mmCIF file of C-alpha atoms in Angstrom:
data_model
loop_
_atom_site.group_PDB
_atom_site.id
_atom_site.type_symbol
_atom_site.label_atom_id
_atom_site.label_comp_id
_atom_site.label_asym_id
_atom_site.label_seq_id
_atom_site.Cartn_x
_atom_site.Cartn_y
_atom_site.Cartn_z
ATOM 1 C CA MET A 1 4.638 11.468 18.802
ATOM 2 C CA ALA A 2 5.443 8.354 17.253
ATOM 3 C CA LYS A 3 7.588 7.713 13.887
ATOM 4 C CA ILE A 4 5.253 5.814 11.256
ATOM 5 C CA LEU A 5 7.298 4.507 8.221
ATOM 6 C CA PHE A 6 5.437 5.140 4.553
ATOM 7 C CA VAL A 7 6.852 2.670 2.453
ATOM 8 C CA MET A 8 5.841 3.840 -1.098
ATOM 9 C CA THR A 9 5.868 2.821 -5.143
ATOM 10 C CA GLY A 10 9.041 4.959 -7.030
ATOM 11 C CA ALA A 11 6.971 3.128 -10.143
ATOM 12 C CA ARG A 12 5.899 5.338 -12.728
ATOM 13 C CA HIS A 13 4.159 2.733 -15.268
ATOM 14 C CA LEU A 14 2.730 -0.739 -14.679
ATOM 15 C CA THR A 15 4.201 -3.202 -17.068
ATOM 16 C CA LEU A 16 1.140 -4.922 -19.110
ATOM 17 C CA ALA A 17 1.003 -8.639 -20.564
ATOM 18 C CA ASP A 18 1.727 -7.132 -23.478
ATOM 19 C CA GLY A 19 5.044 -5.279 -22.507
ATOM 20 C CA THR A 20 3.382 -1.876 -22.703
ATOM 21 C CA GLU A 21 3.743 0.881 -19.660
ATOM 22 C CA HIS A 22 0.983 1.991 -17.999
ATOM 23 C CA PRO A 23 1.257 5.139 -16.425
ATOM 24 C CA THR A 24 0.375 4.510 -12.385
ATOM 25 C CA GLY A 25 2.148 5.593 -9.786
ATOM 26 C CA PHE A 26 0.904 6.125 -6.074
ATOM 27 C CA TRP A 27 -3.474 6.509 -5.633
ATOM 28 C CA ALA A 28 -3.417 10.059 -3.877
ATOM 29 C CA GLU A 29 -6.473 9.055 -1.374
ATOM 30 C CA GLU A 30 -4.341 5.766 0.208
ATOM 31 C CA PHE A 31 -2.061 8.410 0.827
ATOM 32 C CA ALA A 32 -3.513 11.470 2.018
ATOM 33 C CA ALA A 33 -6.048 9.969 4.286
ATOM 34 C CA PRO A 34 -3.491 7.652 6.704
ATOM 35 C CA HIS A 35 -1.131 10.447 6.606
ATOM 36 C CA GLN A 36 -4.068 13.272 7.733
ATOM 37 C CA ALA A 37 -5.412 10.847 10.561
ATOM 38 C CA PHE A 38 -2.105 9.934 11.339
ATOM 39 C CA THR A 39 -0.681 13.339 11.321
ATOM 40 C CA ALA A 40 -3.955 14.795 13.423
ATOM 41 C CA ALA A 41 -2.751 12.319 15.904
ATOM 42 C CA GLY A 42 0.188 13.830 16.506
ATOM 43 C CA HIS A 43 2.285 10.979 14.814
ATOM 44 C CA GLU A 44 5.431 11.427 12.557
ATOM 45 C CA VAL A 45 5.325 10.016 9.266
ATOM 46 C CA ILE A 46 8.483 9.008 7.258
ATOM 47 C CA VAL A 47 8.421 8.083 3.803
ATOM 48 C CA ALA A 48 9.999 5.744 2.236
ATOM 49 C CA THR A 49 11.078 4.897 -1.658
ATOM 50 C CA PRO A 50 13.449 2.121 -3.521
ATOM 51 C CA GLY A 51 16.468 4.378 -4.207
ATOM 52 C CA GLY A 52 14.557 7.502 -2.551
ATOM 53 C CA VAL A 53 12.986 8.839 -5.436
ATOM 54 C CA VAL A 54 10.406 10.990 -5.266
ATOM 55 C CA PRO A 55 7.403 8.963 -5.463
ATOM 56 C CA THR A 56 4.305 9.814 -8.877
ATOM 57 C CA VAL A 57 0.791 10.038 -7.629
ATOM 58 C CA ASP A 58 -1.590 8.263 -10.380
ATOM 59 C CA GLN A 59 -3.195 11.331 -12.416
ATOM 60 C CA ALA A 60 -6.128 9.093 -12.325
ATOM 61 C CA SER A 61 -6.404 9.341 -8.399
ATOM 62 C CA LEU A 62 -6.909 13.252 -8.522
ATOM 63 C CA ALA A 63 -10.397 13.312 -11.084
ATOM 64 C CA PRO A 64 -12.996 14.749 -9.742
ATOM 65 C CA GLU A 65 -15.118 11.554 -10.780
ATOM 66 C CA VAL A 66 -12.717 9.531 -8.005
ATOM 67 C CA ASN A 67 -13.048 12.545 -5.239
ATOM 68 C CA GLY A 68 -16.398 13.185 -5.581
ATOM 69 C CA GLY A 69 -16.816 16.559 -7.838
ATOM 70 C CA GLN A 70 -14.086 19.494 -8.722
ATOM 71 C CA ALA A 71 -13.999 20.245 -5.080
ATOM 72 C CA GLY A 72 -12.816 17.151 -3.852
ATOM 73 C CA ALA A 73 -10.107 16.554 -6.346
ATOM 74 C CA ASP A 74 -8.881 20.395 -5.387
ATOM 75 C CA ALA A 75 -8.830 19.467 -1.649
ATOM 76 C CA MET A 76 -6.761 16.122 -2.678
ATOM 77 C CA ALA A 77 -4.327 17.694 -4.684
ATOM 78 C CA ALA A 78 -3.050 20.427 -2.191
ATOM 79 C CA ALA A 79 -2.684 17.766 0.860
ATOM 80 C CA LEU A 80 -0.374 16.245 -1.416
ATOM 81 C CA ARG A 81 0.748 19.436 -2.075
ATOM 82 C CA SER A 82 0.928 19.849 1.683
ATOM 83 C CA ALA A 83 2.589 16.989 2.834
ATOM 84 C CA ALA A 84 6.506 17.766 2.764
ATOM 85 C CA GLU A 85 7.661 14.182 3.055
ATOM 86 C CA LEU A 86 6.454 13.046 -0.056
ATOM 87 C CA ARG A 87 9.295 15.348 -1.770
ATOM 88 C CA ASN A 88 11.496 14.089 0.617
ATOM 89 C CA PRO A 89 11.734 10.845 0.977
ATOM 90 C CA ILE A 90 14.289 8.418 2.355
ATOM 91 C CA THR A 91 15.679 5.756 0.964
ATOM 92 C CA LEU A 92 14.354 2.196 1.514
ATOM 93 C CA GLU A 93 17.589 0.452 1.644
ATOM 94 C CA GLY A 94 19.128 -0.855 5.264
ATOM 95 C CA ILE A 95 15.976 0.858 7.112
ATOM 96 C CA ASP A 96 15.977 -0.003 10.650
ATOM 97 C CA PRO A 97 12.422 -0.600 11.437
ATOM 98 C CA ALA A 98 12.666 -0.725 14.967
ATOM 99 C CA ARG A 99 13.458 3.156 15.282
ATOM 100 C CA TYR A 100 9.423 3.301 14.398
ATOM 101 C CA ALA A 101 6.125 2.283 15.260
ATOM 102 C CA ALA A 102 4.248 1.276 12.786
ATOM 103 C CA VAL A 103 5.011 0.670 8.864
ATOM 104 C CA PHE A 104 1.546 1.398 6.423
ATOM 105 C CA TYR A 105 1.885 0.779 2.499
ATOM 106 C CA PRO A 106 -0.193 2.533 0.381
ATOM 107 C CA GLY A 107 -1.336 1.434 -2.733
ATOM 108 C CA GLY A 108 -2.067 2.404 -6.522
ATOM 109 C CA HIS A 109 -0.931 -0.096 -9.338
ATOM 110 C CA GLY A 110 2.858 1.091 -8.826
ATOM 111 C CA PRO A 111 3.552 -1.430 -6.020
ATOM 112 C CA MET A 112 2.678 -4.392 -8.436
ATOM 113 C CA GLU A 113 5.994 -3.334 -10.120
ATOM 114 C CA ASP A 114 8.560 -2.405 -7.593
ATOM 115 C CA LEU A 115 7.772 -3.779 -4.509
ATOM 116 C CA ALA A 116 6.190 -6.661 -5.286
ATOM 117 C CA SER A 117 10.184 -7.829 -6.019
ATOM 118 C CA ASP A 118 11.622 -5.692 -3.753
ATOM 119 C CA ALA A 119 13.861 -7.172 -1.269
ATOM 120 C CA ASP A 120 14.889 -4.577 0.715
ATOM 121 C CA SER A 121 10.523 -4.170 1.353
ATOM 122 C CA ALA A 122 10.620 -7.456 1.581
ATOM 123 C CA ARG A 123 13.319 -7.658 5.105
ATOM 124 C CA LEU A 124 12.090 -4.835 5.985
ATOM 125 C CA LEU A 125 8.255 -6.835 6.361
ATOM 126 C CA THR A 126 9.884 -9.604 7.551
ATOM 127 C CA ASP A 127 11.905 -7.869 10.323
ATOM 128 C CA ALA A 128 8.184 -6.356 11.435
ATOM 129 C CA MET A 129 6.657 -9.037 12.022
ATOM 130 C CA ASP A 130 9.169 -10.833 13.784
ATOM 131 C CA ALA A 131 9.032 -7.817 15.857
ATOM 132 C CA GLY A 132 5.238 -7.971 16.211
ATOM 133 C CA MET A 133 5.332 -4.650 14.977
ATOM 134 C CA PRO A 134 1.719 -2.916 13.430
ATOM 135 C CA VAL A 135 1.650 -3.134 9.809
ATOM 136 C CA GLY A 136 -0.588 -1.821 7.231
ATOM 137 C CA LEU A 137 -1.612 -2.074 3.931
ATOM 138 C CA VAL A 138 -4.003 -0.894 1.502
ATOM 139 C CA CYS A 139 -5.444 -1.473 -1.820
ATOM 140 C CA HIS A 140 -2.636 -2.971 -4.377
ATOM 141 C CA GLY A 141 0.155 -2.170 -1.648
ATOM 142 C CA LEU A 142 -0.471 -5.398 -0.347
ATOM 143 C CA ALA A 143 1.905 -6.578 -3.597
ATOM 144 C CA ALA A 144 4.508 -6.166 -1.061
ATOM 145 C CA LEU A 145 3.556 -9.357 0.715
ATOM 146 C CA LEU A 146 4.515 -11.125 -2.782
ATOM 147 C CA ALA A 147 8.694 -10.261 -2.153
ATOM 148 C CA THR A 148 8.470 -11.923 1.593
ATOM 149 C CA GLU A 149 9.859 -15.390 1.800
ATOM 150 C CA ARG A 150 10.844 -17.493 4.994
ATOM 151 C CA PRO A 151 13.610 -20.203 4.088
ATOM 152 C CA ASP A 152 11.418 -22.632 3.944
ATOM 153 C CA GLY A 153 9.421 -21.205 1.767
ATOM 154 C CA THR A 154 6.197 -19.578 3.566
ATOM 155 C CA SER A 155 5.779 -15.953 4.055
ATOM 156 C CA PRO A 156 5.596 -14.642 7.305
ATOM 157 C CA PHE A 157 1.833 -13.624 6.236
ATOM 158 C CA THR A 158 1.078 -17.233 5.579
ATOM 159 C CA GLY A 159 -2.289 -17.857 7.229
ATOM 160 C CA TYR A 160 -3.369 -14.330 8.060
ATOM 161 C CA ARG A 161 -6.216 -13.235 7.355
ATOM 162 C CA ILE A 162 -6.168 -9.970 5.020
ATOM 163 C CA THR A 163 -7.495 -8.350 2.016
ATOM 164 C CA GLY A 164 -6.499 -5.983 -0.809
ATOM 165 C CA PHE A 165 -7.906 -5.173 -3.925
ATOM 166 C CA THR A 166 -9.840 -7.763 -5.726
ATOM 167 C CA LYS A 167 -10.115 -9.507 -8.450
ATOM 168 C CA ALA A 168 -13.782 -7.976 -9.276
ATOM 169 C CA GLU A 169 -12.282 -4.319 -8.722
ATOM 170 C CA GLU A 170 -9.535 -5.175 -11.007
ATOM 171 C CA THR A 171 -12.253 -6.208 -14.260
ATOM 172 C CA LEU A 172 -14.007 -3.110 -13.543
ATOM 173 C CA THR A 173 -10.753 -1.383 -13.959
ATOM 174 C CA GLY A 174 -10.902 -2.358 -17.501
ATOM 175 C CA LEU A 175 -7.070 -3.678 -16.716
ATOM 176 C CA ALA A 176 -7.761 -7.766 -15.264
ATOM 177 C CA ASP A 177 -7.583 -9.037 -18.747
ATOM 178 C CA ARG A 178 -4.236 -6.927 -19.619
ATOM 179 C CA SER A 179 -2.403 -7.703 -16.560
ATOM 180 C CA GLU A 180 0.838 -10.222 -16.206
ATOM 181 C CA TRP A 181 -0.762 -11.760 -12.938
ATOM 182 C CA LEU A 182 -3.918 -10.668 -10.489
ATOM 183 C CA LEU A 183 -3.121 -9.115 -6.600
ATOM 184 C CA GLU A 184 -5.666 -11.672 -5.417
ATOM 185 C CA ASP A 185 -4.561 -14.728 -6.930
ATOM 186 C CA ARG A 186 -1.391 -14.137 -5.571
ATOM 187 C CA LEU A 187 -1.928 -13.552 -2.326
ATOM 188 C CA VAL A 188 -4.242 -16.704 -2.082
ATOM 189 C CA ALA A 189 -1.045 -18.622 -3.453
ATOM 190 C CA LEU A 190 1.416 -16.959 -0.667
ATOM 191 C CA GLY A 191 -1.100 -18.761 2.042
ATOM 192 C CA VAL A 192 -3.314 -15.980 3.087
ATOM 193 C CA ARG A 193 -7.312 -16.105 3.705
ATOM 194 C CA PHE A 194 -8.474 -13.336 1.791
ATOM 195 C CA SER A 195 -11.458 -11.677 2.223
ATOM 196 C CA ALA A 196 -13.500 -10.299 -0.664
ATOM 197 C CA GLY A 197 -15.537 -7.317 0.266
ATOM 198 C CA GLU A 198 -17.698 -6.157 -2.292
ATOM 199 C CA PRO A 199 -16.153 -3.738 -4.909
ATOM 200 C CA TRP A 200 -15.219 0.014 -3.629
ATOM 201 C CA ALA A 201 -16.669 -0.326 -0.545
ATOM 202 C CA PRO A 202 -14.651 -0.040 2.677
ATOM 203 C CA ASN A 203 -13.506 -3.063 3.675
ATOM 204 C CA VAL A 204 -10.761 -3.539 6.255
ATOM 205 C CA VAL A 205 -9.442 -6.641 7.855
ATOM 206 C CA VAL A 206 -7.203 -7.061 11.950
ATOM 207 C CA ASP A 207 -5.133 -10.214 12.282
ATOM 208 C CA ARG A 208 -3.269 -9.578 15.213
ATOM 209 C CA ASN A 209 -0.276 -6.881 14.211
ATOM 210 C CA VAL A 210 -1.673 -6.437 10.248
ATOM 211 C CA HIS A 211 -4.200 -4.342 9.411
ATOM 212 C CA THR A 212 -5.401 -4.687 5.623
ATOM 213 C CA GLY A 213 -7.294 -2.347 3.403
ATOM 214 C CA GLN A 214 -9.871 -3.718 0.283
ATOM 215 C CA ASN A 215 -9.953 -0.455 -1.924
ATOM 216 C CA PRO A 216 -9.347 3.468 -1.785
ATOM 217 C CA ALA A 217 -12.495 3.858 0.003
ATOM 218 C CA SER A 218 -10.819 1.863 3.122
ATOM 219 C CA SER A 219 -8.054 3.767 3.539
ATOM 220 C CA ALA A 220 -9.299 6.510 6.396
ATOM 221 C CA ALA A 221 -10.885 3.048 8.154
ATOM 222 C CA LEU A 222 -7.504 1.796 7.778
ATOM 223 C CA ALA A 223 -5.768 4.383 9.287
ATOM 224 C CA ALA A 224 -8.294 4.245 11.852
ATOM 225 C CA GLU A 225 -7.924 0.572 12.986
ATOM 226 C CA LEU A 226 -4.187 1.527 12.682
ATOM 227 C CA LEU A 227 -3.939 4.197 15.727
ATOM 228 C CA LYS A 228 -6.633 1.687 17.685
ATOM 229 C CA THR A 229 -3.714 -0.425 17.848
ATOM 230 C CA LEU A 230 -1.002 2.665 18.600
ATOM 231 C CA GLY A 231 -3.028 3.767 21.265
#
C-alpha cells in the first residue's frame, strides 16, 4: 500500500473581476473518481489543505445534470460522505513529500483562489518534481502550478506538456468574461506546452512524471494513468 497525497483547496468562493464572490470549492467528481480508483487499488489517500480546513464541495458538482441524472448525483454525494479523509484533512504547511508515493490535485474553481498563490503548495510541488515523484493535477487544480518559481524565474513545470481547463470550457461555464484571469492563459505564460482537447471530453496528457487531465470527465482516466506509473 502506498500513500497518495491529495492537495485540495480550502476556498469556498472565487473572487471575480468585479470583486463579487462566486461560490465554489472542489469539484466532486475530480476527488471522488480518483479516490475510488486509488483506494480500490489498495492505496491510502491523505487529504491536505491550507491550514487544514475541511474542504468545501462546489454544490454545482452535485447537481443531477452534471452526474448523468439523479441516481448519479445520489451516488456522488454518497461517495463524498463515505470518504472520511475529506473530514479529517492535515495541514498543507510543512508536509514532507518523501512520505508519499504521489501527489494529486483535484480541481474546482477553488484552487484559483488559494492554491494559485500558496507558497507551501509551491514548495511541495517543486520538491516532488525535483524527486521525480508522480504528480497528478486535473482541471483547475493546475492553478497550483502558477505559484511555483525557481530562483531563475522559471517553473519546475516549464517545458512540460500538460492540459487543464480550457478557455473554451470557461466560456461555456459563463465565467470567462467575469474572471480576473483564465487558467489556460496563465499556464501558457508559465512556459508549459498546453494541449487543449474538445470541451468536456476526456483528455489526459502524460509527460514524464507529470500527469494532467483537462476537465471533470478526465478524472477517472487520469487516475488510471497515475496507477500505471505507480505500478
